[in-house]
mmCIF file of the C-alpha atoms, coordinates in Angstrom:
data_MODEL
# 
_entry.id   MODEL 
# 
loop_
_atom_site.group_PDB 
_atom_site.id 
_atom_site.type_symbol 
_atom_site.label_atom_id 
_atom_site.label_alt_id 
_atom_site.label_comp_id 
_atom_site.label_asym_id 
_atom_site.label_entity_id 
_atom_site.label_seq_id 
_atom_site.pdbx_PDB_ins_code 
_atom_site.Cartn_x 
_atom_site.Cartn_y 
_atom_site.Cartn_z 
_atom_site.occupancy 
_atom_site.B_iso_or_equiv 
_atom_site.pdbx_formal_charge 
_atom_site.auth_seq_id 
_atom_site.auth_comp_id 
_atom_site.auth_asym_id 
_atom_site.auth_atom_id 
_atom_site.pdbx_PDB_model_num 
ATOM 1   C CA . UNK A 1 1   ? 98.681  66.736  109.377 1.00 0.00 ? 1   UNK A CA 1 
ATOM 2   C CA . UNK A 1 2   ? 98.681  70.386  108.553 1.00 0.00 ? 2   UNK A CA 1 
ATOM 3   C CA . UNK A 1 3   ? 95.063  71.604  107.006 1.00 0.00 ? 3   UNK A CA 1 
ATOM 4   C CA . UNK A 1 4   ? 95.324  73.782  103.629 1.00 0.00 ? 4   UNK A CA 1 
ATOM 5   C CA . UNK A 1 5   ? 95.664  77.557  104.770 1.00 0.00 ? 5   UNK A CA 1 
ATOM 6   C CA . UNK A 1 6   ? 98.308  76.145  107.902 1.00 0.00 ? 6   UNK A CA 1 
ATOM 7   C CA . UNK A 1 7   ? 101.533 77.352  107.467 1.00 0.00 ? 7   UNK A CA 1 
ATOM 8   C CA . UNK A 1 8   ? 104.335 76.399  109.873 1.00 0.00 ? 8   UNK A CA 1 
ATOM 9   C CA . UNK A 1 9   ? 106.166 79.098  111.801 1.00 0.00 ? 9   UNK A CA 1 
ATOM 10  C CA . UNK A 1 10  ? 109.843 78.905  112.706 1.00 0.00 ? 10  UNK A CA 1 
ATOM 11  C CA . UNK A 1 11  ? 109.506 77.963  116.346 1.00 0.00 ? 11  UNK A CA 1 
ATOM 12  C CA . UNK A 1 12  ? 107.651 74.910  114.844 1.00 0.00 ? 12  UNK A CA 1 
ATOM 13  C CA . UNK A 1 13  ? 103.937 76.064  116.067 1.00 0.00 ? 13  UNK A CA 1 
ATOM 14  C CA . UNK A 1 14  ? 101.244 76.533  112.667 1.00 0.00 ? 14  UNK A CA 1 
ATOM 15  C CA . UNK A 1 15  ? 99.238  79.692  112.167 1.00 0.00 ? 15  UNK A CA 1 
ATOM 16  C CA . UNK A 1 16  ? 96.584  80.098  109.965 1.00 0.00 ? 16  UNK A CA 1 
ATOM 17  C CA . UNK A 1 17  ? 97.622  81.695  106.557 1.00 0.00 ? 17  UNK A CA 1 
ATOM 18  C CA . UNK A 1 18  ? 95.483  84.968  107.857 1.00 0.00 ? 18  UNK A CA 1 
ATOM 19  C CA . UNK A 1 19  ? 97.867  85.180  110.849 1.00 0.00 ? 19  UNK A CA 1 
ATOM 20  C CA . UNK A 1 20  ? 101.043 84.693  108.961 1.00 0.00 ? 20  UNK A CA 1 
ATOM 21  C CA . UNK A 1 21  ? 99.821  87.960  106.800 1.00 0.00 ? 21  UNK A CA 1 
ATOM 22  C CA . UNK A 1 22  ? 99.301  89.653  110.239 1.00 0.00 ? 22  UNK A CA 1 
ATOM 23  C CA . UNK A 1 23  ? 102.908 89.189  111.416 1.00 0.00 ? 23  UNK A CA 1 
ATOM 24  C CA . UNK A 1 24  ? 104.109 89.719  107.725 1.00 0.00 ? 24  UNK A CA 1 
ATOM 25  C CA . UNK A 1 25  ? 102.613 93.217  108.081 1.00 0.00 ? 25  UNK A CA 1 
ATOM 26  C CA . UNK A 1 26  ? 103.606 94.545  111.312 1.00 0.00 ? 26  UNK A CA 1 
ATOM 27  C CA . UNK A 1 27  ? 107.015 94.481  110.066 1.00 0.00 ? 27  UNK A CA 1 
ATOM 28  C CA . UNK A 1 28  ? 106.716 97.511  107.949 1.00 0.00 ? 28  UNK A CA 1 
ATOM 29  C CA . UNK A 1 29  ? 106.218 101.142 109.286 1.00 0.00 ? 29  UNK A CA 1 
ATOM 30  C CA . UNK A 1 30  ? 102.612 102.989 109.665 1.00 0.00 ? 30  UNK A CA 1 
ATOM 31  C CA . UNK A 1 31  ? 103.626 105.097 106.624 1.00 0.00 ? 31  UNK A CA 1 
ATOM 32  C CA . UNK A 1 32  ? 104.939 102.452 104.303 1.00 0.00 ? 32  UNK A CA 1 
ATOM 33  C CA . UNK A 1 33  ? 102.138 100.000 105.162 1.00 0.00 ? 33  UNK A CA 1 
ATOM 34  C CA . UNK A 1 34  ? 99.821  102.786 104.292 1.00 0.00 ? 34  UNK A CA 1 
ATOM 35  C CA . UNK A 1 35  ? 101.454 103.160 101.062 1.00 0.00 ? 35  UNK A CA 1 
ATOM 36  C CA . UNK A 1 36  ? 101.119 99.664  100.340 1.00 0.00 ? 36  UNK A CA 1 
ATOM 37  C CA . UNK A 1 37  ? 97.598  99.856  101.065 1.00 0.00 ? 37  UNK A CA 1 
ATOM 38  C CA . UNK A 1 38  ? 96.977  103.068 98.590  1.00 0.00 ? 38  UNK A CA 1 
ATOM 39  C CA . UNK A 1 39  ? 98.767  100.832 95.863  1.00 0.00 ? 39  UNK A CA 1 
ATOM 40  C CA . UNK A 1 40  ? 96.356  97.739  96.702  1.00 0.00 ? 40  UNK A CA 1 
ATOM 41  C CA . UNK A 1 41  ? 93.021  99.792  96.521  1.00 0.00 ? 41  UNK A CA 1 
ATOM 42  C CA . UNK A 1 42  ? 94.566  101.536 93.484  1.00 0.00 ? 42  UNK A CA 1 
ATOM 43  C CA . UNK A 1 43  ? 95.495  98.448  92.115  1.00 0.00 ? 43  UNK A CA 1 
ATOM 44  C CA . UNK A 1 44  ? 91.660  96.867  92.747  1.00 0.00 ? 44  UNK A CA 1 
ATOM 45  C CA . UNK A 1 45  ? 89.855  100.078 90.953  1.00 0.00 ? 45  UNK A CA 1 
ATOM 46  C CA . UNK A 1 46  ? 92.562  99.692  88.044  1.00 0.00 ? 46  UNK A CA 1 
ATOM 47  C CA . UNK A 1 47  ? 91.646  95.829  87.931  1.00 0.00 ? 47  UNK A CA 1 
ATOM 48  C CA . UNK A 1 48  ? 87.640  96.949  88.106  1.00 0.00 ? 48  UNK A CA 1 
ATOM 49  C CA . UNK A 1 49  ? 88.054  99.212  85.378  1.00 0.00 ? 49  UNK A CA 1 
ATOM 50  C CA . UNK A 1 50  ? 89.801  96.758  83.173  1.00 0.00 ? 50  UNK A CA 1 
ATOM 51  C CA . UNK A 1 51  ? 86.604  94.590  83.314  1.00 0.00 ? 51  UNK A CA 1 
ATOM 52  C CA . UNK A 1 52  ? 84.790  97.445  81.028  1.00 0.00 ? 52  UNK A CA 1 
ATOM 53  C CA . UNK A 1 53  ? 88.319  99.309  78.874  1.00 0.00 ? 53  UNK A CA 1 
ATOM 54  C CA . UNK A 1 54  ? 89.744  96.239  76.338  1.00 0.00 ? 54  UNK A CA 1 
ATOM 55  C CA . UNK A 1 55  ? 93.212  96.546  76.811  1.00 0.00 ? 55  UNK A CA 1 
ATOM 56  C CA . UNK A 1 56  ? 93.289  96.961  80.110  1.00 0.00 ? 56  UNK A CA 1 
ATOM 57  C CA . UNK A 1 57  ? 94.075  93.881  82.211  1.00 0.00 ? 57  UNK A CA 1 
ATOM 58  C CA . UNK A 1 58  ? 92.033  92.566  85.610  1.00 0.00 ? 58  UNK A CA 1 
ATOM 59  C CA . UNK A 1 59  ? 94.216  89.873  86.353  1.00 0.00 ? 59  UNK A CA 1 
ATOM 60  C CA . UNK A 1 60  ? 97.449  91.641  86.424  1.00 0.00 ? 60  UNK A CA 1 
ATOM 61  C CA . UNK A 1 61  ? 96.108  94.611  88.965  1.00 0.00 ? 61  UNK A CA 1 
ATOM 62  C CA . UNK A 1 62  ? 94.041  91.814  91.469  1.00 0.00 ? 62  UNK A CA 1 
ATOM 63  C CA . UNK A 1 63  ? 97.603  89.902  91.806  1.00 0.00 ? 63  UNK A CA 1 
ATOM 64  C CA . UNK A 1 64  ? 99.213  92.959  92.217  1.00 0.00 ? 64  UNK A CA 1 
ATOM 65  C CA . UNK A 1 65  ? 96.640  94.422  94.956  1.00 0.00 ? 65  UNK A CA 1 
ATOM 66  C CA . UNK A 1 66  ? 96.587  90.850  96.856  1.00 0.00 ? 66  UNK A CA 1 
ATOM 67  C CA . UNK A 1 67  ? 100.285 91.129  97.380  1.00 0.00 ? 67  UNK A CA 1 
ATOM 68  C CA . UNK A 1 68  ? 99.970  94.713  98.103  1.00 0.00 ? 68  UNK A CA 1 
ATOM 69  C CA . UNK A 1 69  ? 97.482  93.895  100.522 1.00 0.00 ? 69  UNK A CA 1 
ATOM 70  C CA . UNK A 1 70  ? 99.088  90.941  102.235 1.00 0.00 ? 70  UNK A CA 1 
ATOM 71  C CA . UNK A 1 71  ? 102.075 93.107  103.420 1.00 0.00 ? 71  UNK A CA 1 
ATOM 72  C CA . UNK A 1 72  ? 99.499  95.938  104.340 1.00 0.00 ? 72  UNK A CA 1 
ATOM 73  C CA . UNK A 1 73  ? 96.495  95.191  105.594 1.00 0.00 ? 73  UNK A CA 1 
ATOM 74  C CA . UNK A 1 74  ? 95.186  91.496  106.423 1.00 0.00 ? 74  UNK A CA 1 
ATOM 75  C CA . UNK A 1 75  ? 91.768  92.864  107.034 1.00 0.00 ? 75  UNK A CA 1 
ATOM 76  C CA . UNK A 1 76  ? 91.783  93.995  103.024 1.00 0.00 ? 76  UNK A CA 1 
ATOM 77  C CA . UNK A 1 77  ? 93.477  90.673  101.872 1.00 0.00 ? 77  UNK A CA 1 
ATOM 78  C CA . UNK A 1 78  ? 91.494  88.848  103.285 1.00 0.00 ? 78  UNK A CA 1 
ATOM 79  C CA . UNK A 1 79  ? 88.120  90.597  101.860 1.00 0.00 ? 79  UNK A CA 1 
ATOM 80  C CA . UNK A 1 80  ? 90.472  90.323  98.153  1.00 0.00 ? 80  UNK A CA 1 
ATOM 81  C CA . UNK A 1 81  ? 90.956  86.306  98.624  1.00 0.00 ? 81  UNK A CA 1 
ATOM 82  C CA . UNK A 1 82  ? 87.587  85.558  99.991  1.00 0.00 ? 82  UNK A CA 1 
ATOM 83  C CA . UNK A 1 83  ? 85.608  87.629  97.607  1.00 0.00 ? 83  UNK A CA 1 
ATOM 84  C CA . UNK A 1 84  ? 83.191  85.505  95.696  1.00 0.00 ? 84  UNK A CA 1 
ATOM 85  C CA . UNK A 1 85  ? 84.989  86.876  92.114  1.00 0.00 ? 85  UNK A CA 1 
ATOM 86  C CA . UNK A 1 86  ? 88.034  87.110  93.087  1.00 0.00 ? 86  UNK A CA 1 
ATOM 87  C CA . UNK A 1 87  ? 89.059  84.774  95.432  1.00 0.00 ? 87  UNK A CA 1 
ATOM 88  C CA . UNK A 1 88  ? 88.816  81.571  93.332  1.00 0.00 ? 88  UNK A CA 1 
ATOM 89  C CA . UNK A 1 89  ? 90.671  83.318  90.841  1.00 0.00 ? 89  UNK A CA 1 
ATOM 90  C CA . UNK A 1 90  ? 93.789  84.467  93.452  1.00 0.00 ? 90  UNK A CA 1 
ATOM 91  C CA . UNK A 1 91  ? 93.588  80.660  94.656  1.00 0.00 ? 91  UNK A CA 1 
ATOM 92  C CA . UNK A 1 92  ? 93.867  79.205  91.187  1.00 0.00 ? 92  UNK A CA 1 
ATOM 93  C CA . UNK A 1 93  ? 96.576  81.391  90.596  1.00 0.00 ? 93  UNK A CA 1 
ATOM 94  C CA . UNK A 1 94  ? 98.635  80.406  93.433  1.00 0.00 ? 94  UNK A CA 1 
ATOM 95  C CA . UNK A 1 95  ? 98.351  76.845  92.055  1.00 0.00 ? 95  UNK A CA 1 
ATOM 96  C CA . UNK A 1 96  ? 99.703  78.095  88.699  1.00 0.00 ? 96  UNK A CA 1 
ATOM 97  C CA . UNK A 1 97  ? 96.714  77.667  87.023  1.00 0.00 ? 97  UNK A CA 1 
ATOM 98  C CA . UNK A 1 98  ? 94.097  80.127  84.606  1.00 0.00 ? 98  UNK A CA 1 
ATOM 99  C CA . UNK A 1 99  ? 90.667  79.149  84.043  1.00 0.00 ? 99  UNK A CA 1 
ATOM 100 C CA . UNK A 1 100 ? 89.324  79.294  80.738  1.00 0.00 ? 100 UNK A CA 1 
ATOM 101 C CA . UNK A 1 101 ? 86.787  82.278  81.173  1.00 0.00 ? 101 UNK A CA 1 
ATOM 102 C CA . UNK A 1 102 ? 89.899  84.047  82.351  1.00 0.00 ? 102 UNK A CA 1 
ATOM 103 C CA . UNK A 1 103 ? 91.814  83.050  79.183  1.00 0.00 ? 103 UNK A CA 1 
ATOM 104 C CA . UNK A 1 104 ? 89.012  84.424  76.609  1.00 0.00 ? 104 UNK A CA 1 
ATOM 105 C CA . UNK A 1 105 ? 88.561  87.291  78.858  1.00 0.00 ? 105 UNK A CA 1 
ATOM 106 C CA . UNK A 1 106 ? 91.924  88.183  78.257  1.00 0.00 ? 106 UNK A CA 1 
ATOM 107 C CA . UNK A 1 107 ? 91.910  86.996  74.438  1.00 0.00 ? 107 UNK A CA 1 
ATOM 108 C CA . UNK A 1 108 ? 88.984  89.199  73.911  1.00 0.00 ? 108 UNK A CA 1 
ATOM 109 C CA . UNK A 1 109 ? 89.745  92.337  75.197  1.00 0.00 ? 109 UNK A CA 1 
ATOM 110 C CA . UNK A 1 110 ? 93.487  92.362  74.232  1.00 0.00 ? 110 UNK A CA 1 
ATOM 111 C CA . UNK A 1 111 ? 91.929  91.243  70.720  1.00 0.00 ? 111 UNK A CA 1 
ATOM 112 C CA . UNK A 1 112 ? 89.971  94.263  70.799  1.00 0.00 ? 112 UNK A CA 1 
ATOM 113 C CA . UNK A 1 113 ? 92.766  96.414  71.772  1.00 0.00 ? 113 UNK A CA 1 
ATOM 114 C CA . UNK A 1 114 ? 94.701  95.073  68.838  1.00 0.00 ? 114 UNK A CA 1 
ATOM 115 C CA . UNK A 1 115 ? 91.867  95.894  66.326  1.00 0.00 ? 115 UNK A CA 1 
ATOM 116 C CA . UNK A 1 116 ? 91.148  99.473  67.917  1.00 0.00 ? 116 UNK A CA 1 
ATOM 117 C CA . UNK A 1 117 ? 94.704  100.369 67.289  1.00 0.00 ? 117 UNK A CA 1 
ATOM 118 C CA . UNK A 1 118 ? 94.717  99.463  63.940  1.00 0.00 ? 118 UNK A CA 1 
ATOM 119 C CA . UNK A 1 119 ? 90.811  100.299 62.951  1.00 0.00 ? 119 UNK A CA 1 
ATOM 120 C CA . UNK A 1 120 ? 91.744  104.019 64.301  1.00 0.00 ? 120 UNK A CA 1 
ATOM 121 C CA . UNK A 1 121 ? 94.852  104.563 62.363  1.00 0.00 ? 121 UNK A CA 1 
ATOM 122 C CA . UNK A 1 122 ? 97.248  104.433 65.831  1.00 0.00 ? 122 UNK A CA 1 
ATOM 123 C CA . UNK A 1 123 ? 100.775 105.231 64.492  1.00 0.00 ? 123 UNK A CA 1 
ATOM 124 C CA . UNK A 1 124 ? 101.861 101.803 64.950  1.00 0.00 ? 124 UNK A CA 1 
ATOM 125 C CA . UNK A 1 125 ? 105.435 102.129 64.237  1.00 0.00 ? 125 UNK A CA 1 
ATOM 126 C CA . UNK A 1 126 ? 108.180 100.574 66.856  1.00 0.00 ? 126 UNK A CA 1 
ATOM 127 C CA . UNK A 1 127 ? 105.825 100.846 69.801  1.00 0.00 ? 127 UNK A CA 1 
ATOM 128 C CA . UNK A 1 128 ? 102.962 100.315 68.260  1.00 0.00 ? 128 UNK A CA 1 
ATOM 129 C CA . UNK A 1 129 ? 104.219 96.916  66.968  1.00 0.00 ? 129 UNK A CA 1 
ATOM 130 C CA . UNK A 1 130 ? 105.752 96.429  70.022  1.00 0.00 ? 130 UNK A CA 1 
ATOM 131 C CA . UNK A 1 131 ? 102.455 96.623  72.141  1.00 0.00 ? 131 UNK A CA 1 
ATOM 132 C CA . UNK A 1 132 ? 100.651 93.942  69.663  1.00 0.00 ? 132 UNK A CA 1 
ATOM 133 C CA . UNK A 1 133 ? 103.669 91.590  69.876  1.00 0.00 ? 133 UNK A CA 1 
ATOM 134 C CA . UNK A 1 134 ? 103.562 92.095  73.771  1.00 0.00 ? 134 UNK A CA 1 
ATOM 135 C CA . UNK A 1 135 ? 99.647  91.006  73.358  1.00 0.00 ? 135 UNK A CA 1 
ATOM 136 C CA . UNK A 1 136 ? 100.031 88.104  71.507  1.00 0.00 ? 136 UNK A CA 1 
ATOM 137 C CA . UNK A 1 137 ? 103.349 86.614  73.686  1.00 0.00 ? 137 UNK A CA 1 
ATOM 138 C CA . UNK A 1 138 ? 101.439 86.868  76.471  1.00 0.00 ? 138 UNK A CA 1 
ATOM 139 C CA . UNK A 1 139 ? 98.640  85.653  74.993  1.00 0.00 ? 139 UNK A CA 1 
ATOM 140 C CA . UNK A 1 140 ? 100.348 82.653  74.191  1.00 0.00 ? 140 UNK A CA 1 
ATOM 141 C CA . UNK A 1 141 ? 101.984 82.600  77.862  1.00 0.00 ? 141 UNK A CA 1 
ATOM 142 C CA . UNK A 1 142 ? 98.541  82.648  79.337  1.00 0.00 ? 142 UNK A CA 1 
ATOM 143 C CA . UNK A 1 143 ? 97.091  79.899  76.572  1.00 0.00 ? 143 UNK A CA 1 
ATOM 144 C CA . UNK A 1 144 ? 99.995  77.809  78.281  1.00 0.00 ? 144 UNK A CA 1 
ATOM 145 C CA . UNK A 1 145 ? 98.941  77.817  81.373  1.00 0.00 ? 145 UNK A CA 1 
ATOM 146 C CA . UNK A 1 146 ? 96.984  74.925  82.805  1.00 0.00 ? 146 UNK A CA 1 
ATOM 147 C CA . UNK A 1 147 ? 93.422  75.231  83.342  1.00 0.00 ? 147 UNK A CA 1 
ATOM 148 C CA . UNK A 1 148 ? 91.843  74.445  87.116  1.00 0.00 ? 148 UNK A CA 1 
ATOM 149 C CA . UNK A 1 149 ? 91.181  70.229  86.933  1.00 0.00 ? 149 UNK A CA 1 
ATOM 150 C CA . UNK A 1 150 ? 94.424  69.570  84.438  1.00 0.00 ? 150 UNK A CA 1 
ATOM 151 C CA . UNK A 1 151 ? 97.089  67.748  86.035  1.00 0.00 ? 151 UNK A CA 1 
ATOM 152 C CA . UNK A 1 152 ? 100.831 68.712  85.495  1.00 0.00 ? 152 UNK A CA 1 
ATOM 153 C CA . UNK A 1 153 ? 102.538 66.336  83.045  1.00 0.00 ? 153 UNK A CA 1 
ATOM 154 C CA . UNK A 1 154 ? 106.216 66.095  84.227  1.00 0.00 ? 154 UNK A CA 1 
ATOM 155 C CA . UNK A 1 155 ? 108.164 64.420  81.260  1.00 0.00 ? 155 UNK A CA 1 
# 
């Protein structure tokens, strides 16, 4: 029975999941997993920032910096999926699942965003509307989502 983080290799044998992103980055080059790296600690100040600037997602730029990460640096991912903020968040994720905190987080400072561009006369016009339809579809996308504890109903 395999334990959760085991992942089976092709010649049958399981590695941990940290050794699988170990072999999944040595097959890039030095200057392409250093690239990779640059857009995962990019990607993590981004994501920090968007705690603090509505409008600005976290979620988005932490996904994006794990993956960059996991084909870069397993030392970095690693740090990204066991952080104490973080991780549970990347895990939950993987499941296909958004807790609720998440969910208002988002609501509130895309909600924000929404009223800033109005409340500050923002020339709304095709993009303008564009960007608050964008907001509220994925809004709705991430309202969708099941929260960690729900089960899946198949029907």
């Amino acid at each position: 029975m395999r334990e959760e983080g085991e992942i089976k290799r092709q010649d049958g044998m399981l590695d941990t999941e940290s050794d699988s992103i170990a072999i999944q980055a040595e097959r890039f080059s030095a200057p392409v997993r250093w690239l990779l790296m640059g857009l995962a600690l990019i990607s993590l100040g981004v994501g920090f920032i968007g705690l603090f600037l509505p409008g600005l997602p976290t979620t988005e730029f932490v996904l994006l910096a794990a993956w960059a990460a996991s084909l870069s640096s397993p030392k970095l991912y690693r740090w990204i999926v066991e952080h104490k903020q973080l991780g549970p968040l990347l895990k939950h994720w993987k499941k296909g699942q958004l807790p609720r905190k998440a969910k208002w987080m988002a609501t509130f400072t895309m909600s924000l965003a929404a009223v800033l561009m109005i409340v500050t006369h923002f020339p709304l016009g095709v993009w303008g509307t564009l960007a608050l339809l964008c907001m509220a579809g994925v809004l709705v996308w991430l309202w969708l989502k099941p929260e960690p504890g729900e089960e899946l109903e198949l029907t």
